[in-house]
Coordinates of C-alpha atoms in Angstrom, one line a residue:
X1 CA 0.0 -0.2 0.2
X2 CA 1.3 3.2 -0.9
X3 CA 0.6 6.6 0.9
X4 CA 0.5 9.9 -0.7
X5 CA 3.3 12.4 1.2
X6 CA 2.8 16.1 1.9
X7 CA 5.9 17.9 1.8
X8 CA 6.7 22.0 2.8
X9 CA 8.4 23.0 0.0
X10 CA 8.1 26.6 -0.3
X11 CA 6.4 29.6 1.5
X12 CA 2.7 30.6 1.2
X13 CA 0.8 33.1 3.2
X14 CA -2.9 33.1 3.5
X15 CA -5.3 33.4 6.0
X16 CA -7.8 30.9 4.9
X17 CA -5.1 28.4 3.8
X18 CA -6.4 25.8 6.1
X19 CA -9.8 26.1 4.9
X20 CA -8.9 26.0 1.5
X21 CA -6.5 22.5 2.0
X22 CA -9.9 21.0 3.5
X23 CA -11.9 21.8 1.0
X24 CA -9.3 20.2 -1.7
X25 CA -7.6 17.7 0.1
X26 CA -10.1 16.0 2.8
X27 CA -12.4 14.8 -0.1
X28 CA -9.4 13.4 -1.9
X29 CA -8.6 11.3 0.9
X30 CA -5.2 13.2 1.3
X31 CA -3.7 14.1 4.7
X32 CA -3.7 17.3 5.9
X33 CA -0.3 19.2 7.2
X34 CA 0.3 19.3 11.0
X35 CA 1.4 22.9 10.5
X36 CA 0.3 25.6 8.3
X37 CA 3.1 28.0 8.8
X38 CA 5.0 27.1 5.8
X39 CA 4.0 26.2 2.0
X40 CA 3.0 22.7 1.1
X41 CA 3.6 20.7 -1.9
X42 CA 1.4 17.2 -2.9
X43 CA 3.8 14.5 -4.3
X44 CA 2.8 11.0 -5.3
X45 CA -0.8 11.8 -5.8
X46 CA -3.4 9.6 -7.8
X47 CA -3.7 12.7 -10.2
X48 CA 0.1 12.4 -11.1
X49 CA 0.1 10.9 -14.9
X50 CA 3.1 9.1 -16.2
X51 CA 4.7 8.7 -19.6
X52 CA 5.4 11.9 -20.9
X53 CA 5.9 10.7 -24.6
X54 CA 7.4 13.3 -27.0
X55 CA 5.8 12.1 -30.1
X56 CA 9.6 12.3 -32.1
X57 CA 10.7 9.4 -30.8
X58 CA 10.2 6.0 -32.9
X59 CA 10.2 4.0 -29.6
X60 CA 7.2 6.2 -28.2
X61 CA 5.3 6.2 -31.6
X62 CA 5.2 2.4 -31.0
X63 CA 4.1 2.9 -27.5
X64 CA 1.5 5.2 -28.2
X65 CA 0.0 2.7 -30.7
X66 CA -0.1 -0.2 -28.6
X67 CA -1.8 2.0 -26.0
X68 CA -4.5 3.0 -28.7
X69 CA -5.0 -0.6 -29.8
X70 CA -6.4 -1.6 -26.0
X71 CA -7.8 2.2 -25.1
X72 CA -11.5 1.4 -24.9
X73 CA -10.5 -1.5 -22.6
X74 CA -8.9 1.0 -20.1
X75 CA -10.9 2.3 -17.6
X76 CA -10.1 4.1 -13.9
X77 CA -11.8 3.8 -10.9
X78 CA -12.2 5.4 -7.4
X79 CA -13.7 4.0 -4.2
X80 CA -15.4 6.2 -1.6
X81 CA -16.5 6.2 1.8
X82 CA -19.4 8.8 1.9
X83 CA -17.9 11.8 0.1
X84 CA -14.2 11.1 1.1
X85 CA -12.3 9.6 -1.8
X86 CA -10.4 6.1 -0.5
X87 CA -8.4 5.2 -3.6
X88 CA -7.8 5.3 -7.3
X89 CA -6.5 2.9 -10.0
X90 CA -6.6 1.6 -13.4
X91 CA -8.7 -1.6 -14.7
X92 CA -9.4 -3.2 -17.9
X93 CA -12.8 -5.0 -19.3
X94 CA -11.8 -8.8 -19.2
X95 CA -15.4 -10.1 -20.0
X96 CA -18.5 -9.0 -21.6
X97 CA -21.6 -11.0 -20.7
X98 CA -24.8 -8.8 -21.3
X99 CA -26.2 -6.8 -19.7
X100 CA -22.9 -6.7 -17.5
X101 CA -18.8 -6.3 -18.0
X102 CA -16.3 -7.1 -15.5
X103 CA -13.3 -5.3 -15.1
X104 CA -9.9 -6.4 -13.4
X105 CA -8.1 -4.1 -10.9
X106 CA -6.2 -3.7 -7.5
X107 CA -7.6 -4.8 -4.3
X108 CA -6.0 -1.8 -3.1
X109 CA -9.4 -0.1 -4.3
X110 CA -11.4 -1.6 -1.4
X111 CA -8.3 -1.7 1.2
X112 CA -8.0 0.7 4.1
X113 CA -5.0 2.9 3.8
X114 CA -4.1 2.5 7.4
X115 CA -1.8 0.2 9.4
X116 CA -0.6 -2.4 7.1
X117 CA -3.6 -2.0 4.7
X118 CA -5.1 -5.8 4.9
X119 CA -8.5 -4.7 6.0
X120 CA -11.4 -4.7 3.4
X121 CA -13.5 -1.6 3.9
X122 CA -17.4 -2.0 4.0
X123 CA -19.7 -0.3 2.1
X124 CA -17.5 1.5 -0.3
X125 CA -19.0 3.3 -3.2
X126 CA -17.1 2.4 -6.7
X127 CA -17.0 5.0 -9.7
X128 CA -15.7 4.0 -12.7
X129 CA -14.5 6.5 -15.2
X130 CA -14.8 5.3 -19.0
X131 CA -12.8 6.4 -21.7
X132 CA -15.2 9.2 -22.9
X133 CA -15.0 10.5 -19.4
X134 CA -18.8 9.2 -18.3
X135 CA -18.8 8.2 -14.5
X136 CA -20.7 4.9 -13.8
X137 CA -21.3 3.1 -10.7
X138 CA -19.5 -0.4 -10.2
X139 CA -20.2 -3.3 -7.7
X140 CA -17.7 -5.5 -6.4
X141 CA -17.8 -9.3 -7.4
X142 CA -14.9 -10.6 -6.2
X143 CA -11.2 -10.2 -4.6
X144 CA -8.1 -11.6 -3.2
X145 CA -5.9 -10.1 -0.7
X146 CA -2.6 -12.2 -1.2
X147 CA -2.8 -11.6 -5.2
X148 CA -3.9 -8.0 -4.2
X149 CA -6.5 -8.5 -7.2
X150 CA -10.1 -7.5 -7.6
X151 CA -13.0 -7.4 -10.2
X152 CA -15.4 -5.2 -10.3
X153 CA -18.8 -5.2 -12.3
X154 CA -20.6 -2.2 -14.4
X155 CA -23.5 -2.1 -16.7
X156 CA -22.2 -2.8 -20.2
X157 CA -21.6 0.2 -22.5
X158 CA -21.1 0.0 -26.5
X159 CA -18.2 2.4 -26.0
X160 CA -16.0 -0.5 -24.3
X161 CA -14.5 -3.4 -25.4
X162 CA -13.4 -6.6 -23.8
X163 CA -9.7 -7.0 -24.0
X164 CA -8.3 -10.5 -25.5
X165 CA -6.5 -11.3 -22.4
X166 CA -6.3 -15.0 -23.8
X167 CA -3.7 -13.5 -26.3
X168 CA -0.5 -13.6 -24.2
X169 CA 2.8 -14.8 -23.9
X170 CA 3.3 -18.6 -23.2
X171 CA 4.2 -19.7 -19.9
X172 CA 7.5 -21.5 -21.4
X173 CA 8.8 -18.7 -23.5
X174 CA 11.9 -17.1 -22.6
X175 CA 11.4 -13.5 -21.9
X176 CA 14.5 -12.0 -20.5
X177 CA 15.1 -8.4 -21.2
X178 CA 11.3 -8.5 -23.0
X179 CA 10.4 -5.1 -24.0
X180 CA 7.1 -4.2 -22.2
X181 CA 4.5 -1.1 -22.2
X182 CA 2.6 -0.1 -19.0
X183 CA -0.9 1.5 -19.7
X184 CA -3.0 3.0 -17.3
X185 CA -5.8 5.6 -17.1
X186 CA -6.0 8.8 -14.7
X187 CA -9.6 9.1 -12.7
X188 CA -10.0 12.8 -12.6
X189 CA -8.6 13.9 -15.7
X190 CA -9.5 10.6 -17.5
X191 CA -6.0 10.6 -19.5
X192 CA -4.8 7.8 -20.9
X193 CA -1.1 7.1 -20.0
X194 CA 1.7 4.6 -21.3
X195 CA 5.4 4.1 -20.8
X196 CA 8.0 1.9 -21.9
X197 CA 10.6 -0.5 -19.9
X198 CA 11.9 -4.1 -19.7
X199 CA 11.4 -7.2 -18.0
X200 CA 14.0 -7.9 -15.0
X201 CA 15.1 -11.3 -13.8
X202 CA 15.4 -10.0 -10.3
X203 CA 12.5 -10.6 -7.7
X204 CA 10.5 -7.5 -6.3
X205 CA 10.2 -6.3 -2.9
X206 CA 6.9 -7.6 -2.1
X207 CA 5.7 -10.7 -0.4
X208 CA 4.1 -12.4 -3.7
X209 CA 6.8 -14.6 -5.1
X210 CA 4.7 -14.8 -8.3
X211 CA 5.1 -11.0 -9.0
X212 CA 7.6 -10.0 -11.9
X213 CA 9.8 -7.0 -12.2
X214 CA 10.2 -4.4 -14.9
X215 CA 11.7 -1.2 -15.5
X216 CA 8.3 0.5 -16.5
X217 CA 8.1 3.8 -14.3
X218 CA 4.5 4.3 -13.3
X219 CA 2.5 6.5 -10.9
X220 CA -0.1 5.3 -8.4
X221 CA -2.7 6.3 -11.3
X222 CA -1.5 3.2 -13.1
X223 CA -1.9 0.7 -10.3
X224 CA -3.8 -2.1 -11.9
X225 CA -3.2 -1.4 -15.2
X226 CA -2.0 -3.4 -18.1
X227 CA 1.5 -4.7 -18.9
X228 CA 1.9 -5.7 -22.3
X229 CA 4.8 -7.1 -24.7
X230 CA 6.2 -4.8 -27.9
X231 CA 4.1 -7.4 -29.9
X232 CA 1.1 -6.7 -28.3
X233 CA 0.6 -9.7 -26.1
X234 CA -0.5 -9.6 -22.9
X235 CA 2.0 -10.1 -20.0
X236 CA 0.0 -8.9 -16.6
X237 CA -1.4 -6.4 -14.4
X238 CA 0.7 -3.6 -12.8
X239 CA 1.5 -2.5 -9.6
X240 CA 3.2 0.6 -8.1
X241 CA 7.1 0.8 -6.7
X242 CA 9.2 3.9 -7.0
X243 CA 12.1 1.6 -8.9
X244 CA 9.6 0.4 -11.7
X245 CA 6.3 -1.8 -11.8
X246 CA 6.0 -4.8 -10.7
X247 CA 3.4 -6.7 -12.3
X248 CA 1.3 -10.0 -11.5
X249 CA 1.7 -12.4 -15.0
X250 CA -1.6 -13.1 -16.8
X251 CA -1.2 -16.8 -16.3
X252 CA -1.5 -16.3 -12.4
X253 CA -4.4 -13.9 -13.1
X254 CA -6.5 -16.2 -15.4
X255 CA -6.1 -19.2 -13.0
X256 CA -7.6 -16.7 -10.0
X257 CA -10.7 -15.7 -12.4
X258 CA -11.1 -19.4 -12.9
X259 CA -11.0 -20.1 -9.3
X260 CA -13.4 -16.9 -8.4
X261 CA -16.0 -18.7 -11.0
X262 CA -15.6 -22.1 -9.9
X263 CA -14.9 -22.1 -5.9
X264 CA -16.2 -18.1 -5.1
X265 CA -12.5 -17.4 -4.0
X266 CA -8.8 -17.9 -4.6
X267 CA -7.7 -21.7 -3.4
X268 CA -3.9 -20.9 -2.4
X269 CA -1.3 -23.7 -3.1
X270 CA 2.0 -23.6 -1.0
X271 CA 4.8 -25.4 -2.2
X272 CA 7.0 -24.7 0.8
X273 CA 10.2 -23.1 -1.0
X274 CA 11.5 -19.8 -2.1
X275 CA 13.1 -19.8 -5.6
X276 CA 14.2 -17.3 -7.9
X277 CA 15.9 -16.9 -11.4
X278 CA 19.6 -18.4 -11.3
X279 CA 20.7 -15.1 -13.6
X280 CA 19.5 -12.8 -10.6
X281 CA 21.5 -14.8 -7.7
X282 CA 24.3 -13.0 -6.4
X283 CA 27.7 -13.8 -7.9
X284 CA 29.0 -16.1 -5.0
X285 CA 25.9 -18.1 -5.4
X286 CA 26.3 -17.9 -9.3
X287 CA 30.2 -19.1 -9.0
X288 CA 28.9 -22.2 -6.7
X289 CA 26.5 -23.4 -9.7
X290 CA 28.9 -22.6 -12.3
X291 CA 31.7 -24.7 -10.9
X292 CA 29.6 -27.7 -11.3
X293 CA 27.5 -26.9 -14.4
X294 CA 28.9 -23.9 -16.3
X295 CA 26.3 -23.7 -18.7
X296 CA 23.5 -24.1 -16.4
X297 CA 20.3 -21.8 -16.7
X298 CA 16.8 -22.2 -14.7
X299 CA 15.4 -21.3 -11.1
X300 CA 17.5 -21.5 -8.0
X301 CA 15.9 -23.0 -4.8
X302 CA 16.8 -20.6 -2.1
X303 CA 14.8 -22.2 0.8
X304 CA 12.5 -25.3 1.3
X305 CA 10.4 -25.5 4.3
X306 CA 10.4 -28.9 6.2
X307 CA 7.6 -31.3 5.8
X308 CA 6.6 -29.2 2.7
X309 CA 5.3 -30.7 -0.8
X310 CA 8.9 -29.5 -2.1
X311 CA 10.5 -31.3 0.8
X312 CA 9.0 -34.5 0.3
X313 CA 9.7 -34.3 -3.4
X314 CA 13.2 -34.4 -2.7
X315 CA 14.0 -30.7 -3.6
X316 CA 17.0 -29.1 -1.6
X317 CA 18.4 -25.7 -1.3
X318 CA 20.8 -25.0 -3.9
X319 CA 19.2 -27.3 -6.4
X320 CA 18.5 -25.5 -10.3
X321 CA 15.5 -26.2 -11.9
X322 CA 15.7 -26.4 -15.5
X323 CA 12.8 -28.1 -17.1
X324 CA 9.4 -29.2 -15.9
X325 CA 7.6 -31.9 -18.4
X326 CA 10.3 -30.9 -20.9
X327 CA 9.7 -27.3 -20.7
X328 CA 12.4 -24.8 -20.1
X329 CA 12.6 -22.4 -17.2
X330 CA 13.6 -19.0 -17.2
X331 CA 11.9 -17.4 -14.2
X332 CA 10.4 -18.5 -11.0
X333 CA 6.8 -17.3 -12.0
X334 CA 6.8 -20.5 -14.5
X335 CA 7.5 -23.0 -11.7
X336 CA 4.6 -21.7 -9.8
X337 CA 2.4 -21.3 -12.8
X338 CA 2.8 -24.7 -13.5
X339 CA 2.1 -26.3 -10.6
X340 CA -1.0 -23.8 -10.2
X341 CA -2.3 -25.1 -13.4
X342 CA -2.2 -29.2 -12.4
X343 CA -4.1 -28.2 -9.1
X344 CA -6.5 -26.6 -11.0
X345 CA -7.0 -29.6 -13.1
X346 CA -6.8 -31.8 -10.4
X347 CA -9.5 -29.5 -9.0
X348 CA -12.0 -30.1 -11.5
X349 CA -11.5 -33.7 -12.6

């Protein structure tokens, strides 16, 4: 959960400044400064857009075209408790089943901003801004706190298009240094946003192991937005981090959506191990592996819990997993994706 910061950066003299601030900040859910003696500057707001593309760069032109190809599937959402806004983020139209449409977005939309943000707020009003600027009311359908995803229903609109999320990169395709584009939409302005980046080997700072890392620099307005490849294939849903947007792969998202439909919730699968890309490991780890397997690539096992499914199967710390069912592995998310796929098949048979 990312919070907005207020900084005192310049001097203002205005007798009615406290009243003006309350009128402007409180309805948007922003905190008030403890003192009004100096000037203030709001940073990291939900109104801050990303991807200032100059239009004279070939790469920027490609990014714009990718964003335009999905623009009618990209909306923005805001949650309100009474008249006070709680959160805003981006969403993607993923299903059109008349008379309604479903929007995939971040569960931060419905979480409390206090403490660790794990509490889900009740009686929230959700507003959805369409590409035309029109506001409609949304209703929460399902959410999952671990993956931090939510699905919101709205009344079907002819201006919207269902995103082809099945047009995604296969799980076993090598993705190292893939070119990516992050796409979002701001709530107040309705502005469509996009920026480029690349996929990283390293893990993210978040607890969810399935998150992949990228160099796409987004703002908080892009939380819940799309990550697509340079070829237009869908890669995942983005979250916010200052150094680049982490994202949840669509292979995981699709399994979550299937669980929502079948079980009403996401059924968690714990393997009892922590893994990471061998290429992202520290040099001394790479040296240990290199001594025995100079050309090794794949997934490095960092930790195995006692009496876990991974331990029972004979997996040990320091192992390198290179293939599963003849599929070469290049990132940790592929292992988790494969196991979730097997688990899902077993639960429906």
